[in-house]
Structures are given as structure tokens and as C-alpha cells.
CSV table of C-alpha atoms and ligand atoms in Angstrom, one decimal:
chain,number,residue,atom,x,y,z
A,1,MET,CA,-124.0,-98.6,14.1
A,2,LYS,CA,-127.0,-100.4,13.7
A,3,VAL,CA,-129.0,-101.8,16.8
A,4,CYS,CA,-132.0,-104.3,16.1
A,5,PRO,CA,-135.3,-102.6,17.4
A,6,ARG,CA,-136.5,-105.9,18.4
A,7,CYS,CA,-133.7,-107.6,20.2
A,8,GLY,CA,-131.3,-104.9,20.9
A,9,ARG,CA,-128.3,-106.7,19.3
A,10,THR,CA,-125.8,-104.7,17.0
A,11,GLU,CA,-124.1,-104.9,13.8
A,12,LYS,CA,-121.1,-106.3,15.4
A,13,GLU,CA,-122.9,-109.3,17.0
A,14,VAL,CA,-125.0,-110.6,14.4
A,15,PRO,CA,-125.6,-109.9,10.4
A,16,PHE,CA,-128.5,-107.4,9.5
A,17,ILE,CA,-131.1,-107.3,6.7
A,18,GLY,CA,-132.4,-103.9,6.5
A,19,TYR,CA,-133.0,-102.5,9.9
A,20,PHE,CA,-133.4,-105.7,11.6
A,21,CYS,CA,-130.7,-108.5,12.6
A,22,ARG,CA,-131.0,-111.6,10.7
A,23,ASP,CA,-133.1,-113.8,13.3
A,24,CYS,CA,-135.5,-110.8,13.7
A,25,TYR,CA,-135.9,-110.3,10.0
A,26,LEU,CA,-136.7,-113.7,9.4
A,27,LYS,CA,-139.5,-113.8,12.3
A,28,GLU,CA,-141.1,-110.7,10.8
A,29,HIS,CA,-140.8,-111.9,7.3
A,30,GLU,CA,-142.5,-115.0,5.6
A,31,VAL,CA,-139.7,-115.6,3.1
A,32,VAL,CA,-140.7,-119.2,2.2
A,33,HIS,CA,-144.1,-119.5,0.9
A,34,VAL,CA,-145.8,-123.0,1.3
A,35,PRO,CA,-149.2,-123.1,-0.2
A,36,LYS,CA,-151.9,-123.8,2.4
A,37,ARG,CA,-153.5,-126.7,0.6
A,38,LEU,CA,-151.0,-129.1,-1.2
A,39,LYS,CA,-152.7,-131.9,-2.7
A,40,ILE,CA,-151.3,-134.6,-4.9
A,41,LEU,CA,-153.2,-137.0,-7.2
A,42,TYR,CA,-152.2,-140.8,-6.7
A,43,CYS,CA,-153.4,-143.6,-8.6
A,44,PRO,CA,-153.9,-146.7,-6.3
A,45,ARG,CA,-153.8,-149.1,-9.1
A,46,CYS,CA,-150.4,-148.4,-10.8
A,47,GLU,CA,-149.3,-146.5,-7.9
A,48,ARG,CA,-147.8,-143.4,-10.0
A,49,ILE,CA,-148.5,-139.8,-8.9
A,50,TYR,CA,-149.5,-136.9,-11.3
A,51,THR,CA,-147.1,-134.1,-11.3
A,52,ASP,CA,-147.3,-132.3,-14.5
A,53,ARG,CA,-147.9,-135.9,-15.9
A,54,TRP,CA,-148.6,-139.5,-14.5
A,55,THR,CA,-145.0,-140.8,-13.2
A,56,GLU,CA,-143.5,-143.4,-11.0
A,57,PHE,CA,-143.6,-142.5,-7.3
A,58,SER,CA,-140.3,-141.4,-5.7
A,59,LEU,CA,-139.2,-139.2,-3.0
A,60,GLU,CA,-137.2,-137.4,-5.7
A,61,THR,CA,-140.2,-136.9,-7.8
A,62,LEU,CA,-142.2,-135.7,-4.9
A,63,SER,CA,-139.2,-133.3,-3.9
A,64,GLU,CA,-138.9,-131.8,-7.5
A,65,TRP,CA,-142.8,-131.4,-7.5
A,66,LEU,CA,-142.9,-129.4,-4.2
A,67,ARG,CA,-139.6,-127.3,-5.6
A,68,LYS,CA,-142.1,-126.2,-8.1
A,69,LYS,CA,-144.9,-125.5,-5.9
A,70,ILE,CA,-142.9,-123.6,-2.9
A,71,LYS,CA,-142.0,-120.1,-3.9
A,72,THR,CA,-139.0,-118.3,-1.7
A,73,ASP,CA,-137.8,-114.6,-1.7
A,74,LEU,CA,-134.4,-116.0,-1.1
A,75,GLU,CA,-131.4,-115.1,-3.9
A,76,GLY,CA,-130.0,-118.4,-5.2
A,77,ALA,CA,-132.4,-120.6,-3.1
A,78,GLN,CA,-131.9,-124.3,-2.7
A,79,LEU,CA,-134.7,-126.1,-1.0
A,80,SER,CA,-134.0,-129.8,0.5
A,81,PHE,CA,-136.7,-132.2,1.8
A,82,SER,CA,-137.1,-134.9,4.2
A,83,PHE,CA,-140.4,-137.1,4.5
A,84,PRO,CA,-141.3,-138.3,8.0
A,85,GLU,CA,-144.8,-139.7,7.0
A,86,VAL,CA,-145.6,-141.1,3.4
A,87,SER,CA,-148.9,-143.0,3.2
A,88,GLU,CA,-151.9,-143.0,1.2
A,89,ASP,CA,-153.7,-141.0,3.9
A,90,GLY,CA,-151.1,-138.2,3.5
A,91,ILE,CA,-147.7,-137.1,3.3
A,92,SER,CA,-145.7,-134.8,5.9
A,93,PHE,CA,-142.5,-133.0,4.9
A,94,LEU,CA,-139.7,-130.9,6.5
A,95,TYR,CA,-137.9,-128.6,4.5
A,96,VAL,CA,-134.8,-126.3,4.4
A,97,ALA,CA,-134.3,-123.3,2.7
A,98,ARG,CA,-131.1,-122.1,1.9
A,99,GLY,CA,-130.0,-118.9,0.1
A,100,ALA,CA,-129.5,-115.1,0.9
A,101,ILE,CA,-131.5,-112.0,1.5
A,102,GLU,CA,-129.8,-108.7,0.3
A,103,GLY,CA,-126.5,-110.6,0.2
A,104,VAL,CA,-126.8,-112.1,3.9
A,105,PRO,CA,-126.9,-116.1,4.0
A,106,VAL,CA,-130.0,-117.5,5.7
A,107,GLU,CA,-131.4,-120.9,6.5
A,108,VAL,CA,-135.2,-121.4,6.8
A,109,HIS,CA,-136.7,-124.5,8.3
A,110,GLY,CA,-140.2,-125.5,8.3
A,111,GLU,CA,-142.6,-128.2,7.6
A,112,GLY,CA,-145.9,-129.1,5.4
A,113,LYS,CA,-148.5,-131.5,4.7
A,114,ILE,CA,-149.6,-132.8,1.2
A,115,ARG,CA,-152.9,-134.2,0.7
A,116,VAL,CA,-153.1,-137.5,-1.2
A,117,GLU,CA,-156.0,-137.7,-3.4
A,118,LYS,CA,-156.8,-141.1,-5.2
A,119,GLN,CA,-157.8,-141.1,-8.7
A,120,LEU,CA,-157.4,-143.8,-11.4
A,121,CYS,CA,-155.2,-142.3,-14.0
A,122,PRO,CA,-156.2,-142.4,-17.6
A,123,ARG,CA,-154.4,-145.8,-18.4
A,124,CYS,CA,-155.8,-147.4,-15.3
A,125,ALA,CA,-159.2,-146.1,-15.7
A,126,ARG,CA,-159.5,-147.6,-19.5
A,127,GLU,CA,-157.7,-150.7,-18.3
A,128,SER,CA,-160.2,-151.1,-15.7
A,129,GLY,CA,-163.0,-150.4,-18.0
A,130,GLY,CA,-161.7,-153.4,-20.1
A,131,TYR,CA,-160.9,-151.2,-22.8
A,132,TYR,CA,-159.0,-152.5,-25.8
A,133,GLU,CA,-157.9,-151.8,-29.4
A,134,ALA,CA,-156.6,-155.1,-30.2
A,135,VAL,CA,-157.2,-158.9,-29.5
A,136,ILE,CA,-154.3,-161.2,-29.9
A,137,GLN,CA,-155.5,-164.8,-30.4
A,138,VAL,CA,-152.9,-167.2,-29.5
A,139,ARG,CA,-153.5,-170.6,-31.0
A,140,GLY,CA,-151.6,-173.8,-31.7
A,141,GLY,CA,-148.5,-175.0,-30.1
A,142,ASP,CA,-148.4,-174.7,-26.4
A,143,PHE,CA,-150.6,-171.8,-26.5
A,144,VAL,CA,-150.7,-171.3,-22.8
A,145,ARG,CA,-147.3,-170.9,-22.4
A,146,MET,CA,-147.1,-168.9,-25.4
A,147,ALA,CA,-150.1,-166.4,-24.4
A,148,ASP,CA,-148.2,-165.7,-21.2
A,149,LEU,CA,-145.1,-164.7,-23.0
A,150,VAL,CA,-147.3,-162.6,-25.6
A,151,ALA,CA,-148.9,-160.8,-22.5
A,152,ARG,CA,-145.7,-160.1,-21.0
A,153,ALA,CA,-144.4,-158.7,-24.4
A,154,VAL,CA,-147.2,-156.5,-24.7
A,155,GLU,CA,-146.6,-155.0,-20.9
A,156,LYS,CA,-143.0,-154.3,-22.1
A,157,GLU,CA,-144.3,-152.2,-25.3
A,158,PRO,CA,-143.7,-148.6,-24.6
A,159,ASP,CA,-147.2,-147.4,-25.2
A,160,ARG,CA,-149.3,-145.9,-22.7
A,161,TYR,CA,-152.0,-148.4,-23.2
A,162,ALA,CA,-149.5,-151.3,-23.7
A,163,PHE,CA,-151.7,-153.6,-21.3
A,164,VAL,CA,-153.8,-156.6,-21.2
A,165,SER,CA,-157.1,-155.8,-20.2
A,166,LYS,CA,-159.1,-159.0,-20.2
A,167,VAL,CA,-157.9,-162.6,-20.9
A,168,VAL,CA,-160.5,-165.2,-22.3
A,169,GLU,CA,-159.7,-169.1,-22.5
A,170,ARG,CA,-161.2,-170.9,-25.2
A,171,ARG,CA,-160.9,-174.6,-26.2
A,172,GLU,CA,-158.8,-173.6,-29.2
A,173,GLY,CA,-156.6,-171.0,-27.6
A,174,ILE,CA,-156.4,-167.7,-25.6
A,175,ASP,CA,-157.5,-164.5,-26.6
A,176,LEU,CA,-155.6,-161.6,-25.2
A,177,TYR,CA,-157.5,-158.2,-25.1
A,178,VAL,CA,-154.9,-155.4,-25.7
A,179,GLY,CA,-155.2,-151.7,-24.9
A,180,SER,CA,-152.9,-150.4,-27.6
A,181,ARG,CA,-153.3,-151.5,-31.5
A,182,LYS,CA,-150.0,-150.6,-32.2
A,183,ALA,CA,-148.5,-152.6,-29.5
A,184,ALA,CA,-150.4,-155.7,-30.2
A,185,ASP,CA,-149.2,-155.5,-34.0
A,186,ARG,CA,-145.7,-154.8,-32.8
A,187,VAL,CA,-145.7,-157.9,-30.6
A,188,ALA,CA,-147.1,-160.0,-33.2
A,189,LYS,CA,-144.3,-159.2,-35.5
A,190,LYS,CA,-141.7,-160.1,-32.7
A,191,PHE,CA,-143.3,-163.6,-32.2
A,192,GLU,CA,-143.7,-164.2,-36.0
A,193,LYS,CA,-139.9,-163.7,-36.1
A,194,LYS,CA,-138.7,-165.3,-33.0
A,195,TYR,CA,-140.9,-168.4,-32.8
A,196,GLY,CA,-142.4,-168.9,-36.5
A,197,ALA,CA,-145.9,-168.1,-35.6
A,198,ARG,CA,-148.0,-167.8,-38.7
A,199,VAL,CA,-149.8,-164.4,-38.5
A,200,VAL,CA,-153.5,-163.3,-39.7
A,201,ARG,CA,-154.7,-159.9,-39.4
A,202,SER,CA,-158.1,-158.6,-39.8
A,203,HIS,CA,-159.5,-155.1,-39.0
A,204,THR,CA,-163.3,-154.5,-37.8
A,205,LEU,CA,-164.6,-150.9,-38.2
A,206,VAL,CA,-165.9,-150.2,-34.5
A,207,THR,CA,-167.0,-146.6,-34.7
A,208,GLU,CA,-167.0,-143.8,-37.1
A,209,LYS,CA,-166.6,-140.5,-35.2
A,210,ASN,CA,-166.3,-137.2,-37.0
A,211,GLY,CA,-165.3,-138.7,-40.0
A,212,LYS,CA,-162.5,-140.5,-38.1
A,213,LYS,CA,-162.8,-144.2,-38.5
A,214,LEU,CA,-161.8,-146.5,-35.4
A,215,TYR,CA,-160.6,-150.1,-36.3
A,216,ARG,CA,-160.2,-152.8,-33.9
A,217,LEU,CA,-157.3,-155.1,-34.9
A,218,THR,CA,-157.6,-158.7,-34.4
A,219,VAL,CA,-154.5,-160.7,-35.0
A,220,ALA,CA,-154.2,-164.4,-34.6
A,221,LEU,CA,-151.0,-166.1,-33.9
A,222,HIS,CA,-150.7,-169.8,-35.0
A,223,PHE,CA,-147.9,-171.5,-33.2
A,224,PRO,CA,-146.3,-174.5,-35.1
A,225,GLU,CA,-147.2,-177.9,-33.0
B,1,ZN,ZN1,-133.0,-108.7,16.4
B,2,ZN,ZN1,-152.7,-145.8,-12.8
């Protein structure tokens, strides 16, 4: 019969892993490996975090990310988390790891900290730099109201760069600077259809890089009076 060399209990009293009882085995062996320095990027402008891509922040997303970072020696390991503190300064978490070692079920509790590093995501970096690929000129009709609708339609487009980076009010209308040429073009088509806007497109060559021409689109939307 096995007797635990650390606590003197026997196989009859507690399950054993190797020479040790389960409790003493877990004291002797680190079976859950939490990286010493955990750091996550956070964009303060759009409040997204970077996991393997920029994504909306949620506790589920954070848990998924931690599951990839934390390694265990458990068979059939399952990790669950709770987050007692989540702020821009840091995130602390508690974990419960369940699984088995040599067929003996084990449960390990622990905690950790994640450093939050603020960094503008590429989208916000471009946006805040006034990046644009297209200008939508909203003209005629109730152009103030229409410009608002157009801007909202742009933001709804699925492109990464579907944003309005600058708004310029002119006597004859409003100019919206848009991050994505494709998004601007699609929105123009929608407004042509839905509101009977007359669309005038023009392209200007901005730069020529490595034989690749970069055009900027200007699309004027003339709304009926
Ligand atoms: Zn023991
Ligand atoms: Zn961002």
C-alpha cells in the first residue's frame, strides 16, 4: 500500500499520483503554467483589444485569449476565468483548471495579472491622422441632413477603413473624407438608388509607388431640391 512521503496519508484515504498523494503532488508540481508577463494591447480610441487581431473587447474574448496563453499538464484540461478587476490600468483574473493527471481528476485554482498597453489600432491610427481615400461631396437638397445620413451609412460598411476622418462644411455643401474608397463608392450607389441623387465621380492620381498607382476618389452626390 502506498503511503505519501510528505503527509503520511495512505492510498485508502486519498487518491495518489505516482508516489505522492494528490494534494502533495500538486504542491510539488506546477501543473498550470501562467506566463510571468501577460500583456494585452488596447486601443483607447475604439476600445478594442488585440488577440490575434483587433477585436471587440469582452470577457469571453479575454478568456479565449488566456486559454491560448496558459499551458497545463492536465489531461482534458478545462480552464475557466473570473475577472475581479478590469480597467485600463490592468486586469486581474482568477482561474480554475480542471482535468486529470494519470487519470486522477484534479482541480487547480490560481490567479494572474494582465498588463494593459495602450496602442492605437491601425484603423484609429489612420483615422486620427486624417487618412482618407475618398471624398464624398454632399450637395443640393437638405445637404446637412443628408451628410449625416451618408456619414452613418459609411460607418456601417464592413471595410476596416470605413470611417469618416474629416468633415468640411462649405457654402455649397458638406465634404466627408472617407477612409475607404470602396465604402465611399458603395454608399454613393445606395444614395443614388434610394434618394435619386445624381452621382459624379472623378479620380485623382495621388502617388505612384513601385509602379502601383494610388487614386483618390471624389464622388459628388447632388440631391434633388
Ligand atoms: Zn500527501
Ligand atoms: Zn482603434
